[in-house]
Short mmCIF file of C-alpha atoms in Angstrom, two decimals:
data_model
loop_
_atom_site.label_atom_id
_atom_site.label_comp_id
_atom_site.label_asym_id
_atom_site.label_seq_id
_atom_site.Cartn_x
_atom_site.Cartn_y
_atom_site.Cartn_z
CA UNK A 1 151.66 99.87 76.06
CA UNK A 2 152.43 102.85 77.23
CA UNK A 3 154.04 106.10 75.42
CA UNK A 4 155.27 107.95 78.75
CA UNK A 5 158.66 107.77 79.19
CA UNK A 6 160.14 106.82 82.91
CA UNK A 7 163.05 107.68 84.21
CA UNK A 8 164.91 105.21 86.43
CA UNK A 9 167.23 107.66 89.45
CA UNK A 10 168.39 104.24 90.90
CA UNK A 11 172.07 104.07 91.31
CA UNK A 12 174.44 103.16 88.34
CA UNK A 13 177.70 100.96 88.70
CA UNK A 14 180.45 103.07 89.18
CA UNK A 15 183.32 102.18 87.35
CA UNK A 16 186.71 103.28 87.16
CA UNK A 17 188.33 105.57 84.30
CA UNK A 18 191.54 106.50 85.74
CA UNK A 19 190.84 110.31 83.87
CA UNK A 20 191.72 112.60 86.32
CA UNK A 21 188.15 114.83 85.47
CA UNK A 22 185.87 111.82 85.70
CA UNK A 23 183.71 112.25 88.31
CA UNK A 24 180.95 109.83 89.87
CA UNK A 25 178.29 110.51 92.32
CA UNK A 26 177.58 107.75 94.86
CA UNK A 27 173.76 108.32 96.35
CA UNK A 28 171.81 111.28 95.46
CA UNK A 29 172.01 114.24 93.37
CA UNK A 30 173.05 115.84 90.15
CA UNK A 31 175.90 118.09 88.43
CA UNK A 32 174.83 121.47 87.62
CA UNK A 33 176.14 123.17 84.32
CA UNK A 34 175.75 126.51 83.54
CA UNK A 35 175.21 127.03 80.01
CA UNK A 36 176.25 129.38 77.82
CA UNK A 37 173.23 130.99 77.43
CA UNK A 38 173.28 131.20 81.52
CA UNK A 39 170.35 128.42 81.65
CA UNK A 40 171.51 125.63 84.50
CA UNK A 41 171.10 122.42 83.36
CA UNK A 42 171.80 118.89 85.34
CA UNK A 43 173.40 115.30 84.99
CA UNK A 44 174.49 112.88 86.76
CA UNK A 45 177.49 112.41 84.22
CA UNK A 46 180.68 113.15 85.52
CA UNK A 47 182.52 113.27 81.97
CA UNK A 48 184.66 116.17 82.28
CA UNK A 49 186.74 118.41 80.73
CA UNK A 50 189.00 121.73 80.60
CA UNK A 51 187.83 124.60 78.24
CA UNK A 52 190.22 126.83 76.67
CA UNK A 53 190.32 129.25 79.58
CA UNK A 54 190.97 126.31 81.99
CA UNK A 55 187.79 125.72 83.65
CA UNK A 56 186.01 122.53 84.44
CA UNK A 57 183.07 121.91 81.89
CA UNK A 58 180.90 119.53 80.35
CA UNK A 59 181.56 119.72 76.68
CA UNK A 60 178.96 121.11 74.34
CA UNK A 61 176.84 122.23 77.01
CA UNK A 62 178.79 124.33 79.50
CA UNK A 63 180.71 124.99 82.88
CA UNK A 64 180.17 122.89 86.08
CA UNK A 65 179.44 124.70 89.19
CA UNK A 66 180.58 124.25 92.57
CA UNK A 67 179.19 124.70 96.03
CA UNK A 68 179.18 128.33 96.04
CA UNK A 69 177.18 128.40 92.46
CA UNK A 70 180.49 129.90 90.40
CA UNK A 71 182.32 127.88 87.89
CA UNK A 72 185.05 125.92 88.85
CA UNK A 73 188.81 127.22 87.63
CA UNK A 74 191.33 124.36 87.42
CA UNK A 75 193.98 125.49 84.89
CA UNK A 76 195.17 122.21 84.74
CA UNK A 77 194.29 118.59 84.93
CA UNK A 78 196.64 117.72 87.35
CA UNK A 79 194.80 117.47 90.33
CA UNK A 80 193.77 115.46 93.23
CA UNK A 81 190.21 114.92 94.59
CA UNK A 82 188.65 113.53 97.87
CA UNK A 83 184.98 112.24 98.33
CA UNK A 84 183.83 115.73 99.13
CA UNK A 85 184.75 116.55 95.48
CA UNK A 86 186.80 119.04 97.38
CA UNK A 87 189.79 119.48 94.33
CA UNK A 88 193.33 120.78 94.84
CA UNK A 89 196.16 121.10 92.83
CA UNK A 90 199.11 117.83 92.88
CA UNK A 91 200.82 119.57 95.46
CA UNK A 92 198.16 120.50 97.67
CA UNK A 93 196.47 124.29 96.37
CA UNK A 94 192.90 124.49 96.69
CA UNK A 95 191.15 125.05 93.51
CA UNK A 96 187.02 124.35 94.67
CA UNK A 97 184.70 122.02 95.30
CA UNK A 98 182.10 120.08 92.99
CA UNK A 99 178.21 121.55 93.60
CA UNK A 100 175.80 118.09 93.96
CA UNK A 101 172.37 119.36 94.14
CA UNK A 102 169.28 117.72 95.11
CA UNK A 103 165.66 117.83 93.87
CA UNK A 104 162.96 117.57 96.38
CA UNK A 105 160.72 115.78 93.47
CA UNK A 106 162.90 114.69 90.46
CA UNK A 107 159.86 113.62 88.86
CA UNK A 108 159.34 117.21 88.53
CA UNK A 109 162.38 117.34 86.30
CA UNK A 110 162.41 118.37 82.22
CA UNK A 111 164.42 115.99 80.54
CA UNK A 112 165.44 117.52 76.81
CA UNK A 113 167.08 113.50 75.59
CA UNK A 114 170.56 114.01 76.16
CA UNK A 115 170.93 113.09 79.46
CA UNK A 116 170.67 116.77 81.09
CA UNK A 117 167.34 117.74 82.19
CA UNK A 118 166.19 121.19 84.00
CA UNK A 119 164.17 121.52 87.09
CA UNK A 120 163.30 124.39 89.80
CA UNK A 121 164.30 123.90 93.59
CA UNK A 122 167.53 122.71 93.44
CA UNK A 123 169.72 122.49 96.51
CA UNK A 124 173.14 121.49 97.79
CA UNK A 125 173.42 118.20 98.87
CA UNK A 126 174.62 118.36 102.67
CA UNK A 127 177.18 115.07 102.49
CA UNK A 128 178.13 113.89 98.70
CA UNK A 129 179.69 110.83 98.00
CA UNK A 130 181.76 111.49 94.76
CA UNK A 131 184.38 108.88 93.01
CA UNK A 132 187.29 110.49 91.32
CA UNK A 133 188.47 109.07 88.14
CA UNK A 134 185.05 106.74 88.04
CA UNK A 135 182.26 107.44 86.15
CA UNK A 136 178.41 106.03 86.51
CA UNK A 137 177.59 103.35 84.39
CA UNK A 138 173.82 102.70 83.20
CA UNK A 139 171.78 101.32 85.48
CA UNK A 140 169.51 99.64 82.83
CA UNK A 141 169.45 95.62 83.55
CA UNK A 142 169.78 94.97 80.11
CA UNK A 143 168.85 90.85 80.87
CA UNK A 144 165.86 92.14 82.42
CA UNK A 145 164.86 94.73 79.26
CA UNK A 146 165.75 92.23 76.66
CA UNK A 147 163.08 89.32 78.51
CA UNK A 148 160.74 92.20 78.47
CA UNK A 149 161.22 93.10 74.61
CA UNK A 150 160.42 89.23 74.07
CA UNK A 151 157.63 88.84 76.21
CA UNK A 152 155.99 91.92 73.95
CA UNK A 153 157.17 91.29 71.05
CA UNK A 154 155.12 87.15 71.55
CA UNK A 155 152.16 89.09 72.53
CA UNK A 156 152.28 91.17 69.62
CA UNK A 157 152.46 87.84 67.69
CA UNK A 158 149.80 86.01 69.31
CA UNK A 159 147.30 89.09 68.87
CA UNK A 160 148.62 89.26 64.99
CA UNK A 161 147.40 85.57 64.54
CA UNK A 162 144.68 86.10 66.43
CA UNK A 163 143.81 89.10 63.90
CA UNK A 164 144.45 86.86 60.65
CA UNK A 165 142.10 84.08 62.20
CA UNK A 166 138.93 86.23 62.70
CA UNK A 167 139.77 87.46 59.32
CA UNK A 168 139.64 84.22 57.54
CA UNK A 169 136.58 83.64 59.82
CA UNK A 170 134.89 86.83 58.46
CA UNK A 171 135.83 85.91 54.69
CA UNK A 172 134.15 82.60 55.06
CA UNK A 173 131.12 84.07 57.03
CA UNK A 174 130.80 86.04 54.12
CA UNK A 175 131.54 83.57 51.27
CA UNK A 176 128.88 81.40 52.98
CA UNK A 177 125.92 83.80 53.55
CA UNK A 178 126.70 84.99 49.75
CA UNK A 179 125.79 80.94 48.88
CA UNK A 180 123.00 80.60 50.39
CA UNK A 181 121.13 84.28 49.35
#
C-alpha cells in the first residue's frame, strides 16, 4: 500500500452550469490566481466570481489573471465569452482574456489539499480550449475506485484470518510443548 498521493491531470467531464463566470478548460493547463498575499496559485476550477471592486476571482483565495499576468476587471457579470476565454461585455466591449498556463512537468507541482497547488515555470498556453458557463467535473471513475476499495479491503481480510490462524497455531504449539515438559 502505498502512502504517496497521485494526482490524476487526465481530462474531467465538462458539464454545463449556465453561470455566466463558470469557466472550463478543455486540454491542458491551469487558472492562475493571484493571492492576496501576491503568491500565484493554480486550478483547474473554473468556479468564479466578482469581488466587491468588480473583478473576476476565485473566492477565498484571490484574483484570476489573464494573458498579460494582471487581474481581470469585469464590473459586471453580464458578459459573453468565446473559446479563447477572450470576454466582452453583452454588447460587445472588451474586458480581457482568461491566462491558461502550462507546466512543463506538473509532477513538479505543490499541491496544499484544496485543489490549488503552486509550481515554478509556468507559461501561457499558445491555443486554449475554454467552455463558458461549464465547469470540469472529477475525473475519478468512481466504479473503478469503489472495485479497488473491495479488492483491498478482501485482502485485508484474508491476511486478518490468516493472522488469527497462525495464532491459534502458536497457542496450541505452546499448550502442547508445555504437556509434554
Amino acid at each position: 500500500v502505498s502512502s504517496q498521493i497521485y494526482t490524476n491531470y487526465e481530462q474531467g467531464v465538462p458539464e454545463p452550469t449556465e453561470i455566466p463566470l463558470d469557466f472550463a478548460i478543455y486540454g491542458e493547463g491551469f487558472f492562475a490566481i493571484q493571492g492576496e498575499d501576491g503568491q500565484m496559485v493554480y486550478t483547474r476550477s473554473g468556479s468564479f466570481s466578482l469581488d466587491d471592486e468588480g473583478y473576476l476571482c476565485f473566492p477565498g483565495q484571490g484574483r484570476v489573471m489573464g494573458v498579460d499576468n494582471q487581474p481581470i476587471l469585469l464590473s459586471t457579470d453580464k458578459i459573453v465569452s468565446d473559446q479563447a476565454g477572450r470576454i466582452s461585455t453583452e454588447d460587445g466591449g472588451y474586458l480581457g482574456q482568461l491566462g491558461v498556463f502550462v507546466f512543463e512537468d506538473e509532477e513538479a507541482l505543490t499541491h496544499n489539499g484544496d485543489g490549488f497547488c503552486t509550481g515554478e515555470g509556468a507559461v501561457l498556453a499558445e491555443n486554449p480550449n475554454l467552455y463558458w458557463k461549464y465547469l470540469e467535473r472529477s475525473n475519478v471513475d468512481m466504479v473503478k475506485q469503489m472495485t479497488e476499495m473491495l479488492t483491498c479491503q478482501r485482502a485485508l481480510q484474508s491476511a486478518a484470518q490468516v493472522t488469527k490462524m497462525y495464532d491459534q497455531l502458536m497457542t496450541k504449539a505452546t499448550s502442547d510443548v508445555g504437556r509434554f515438559a
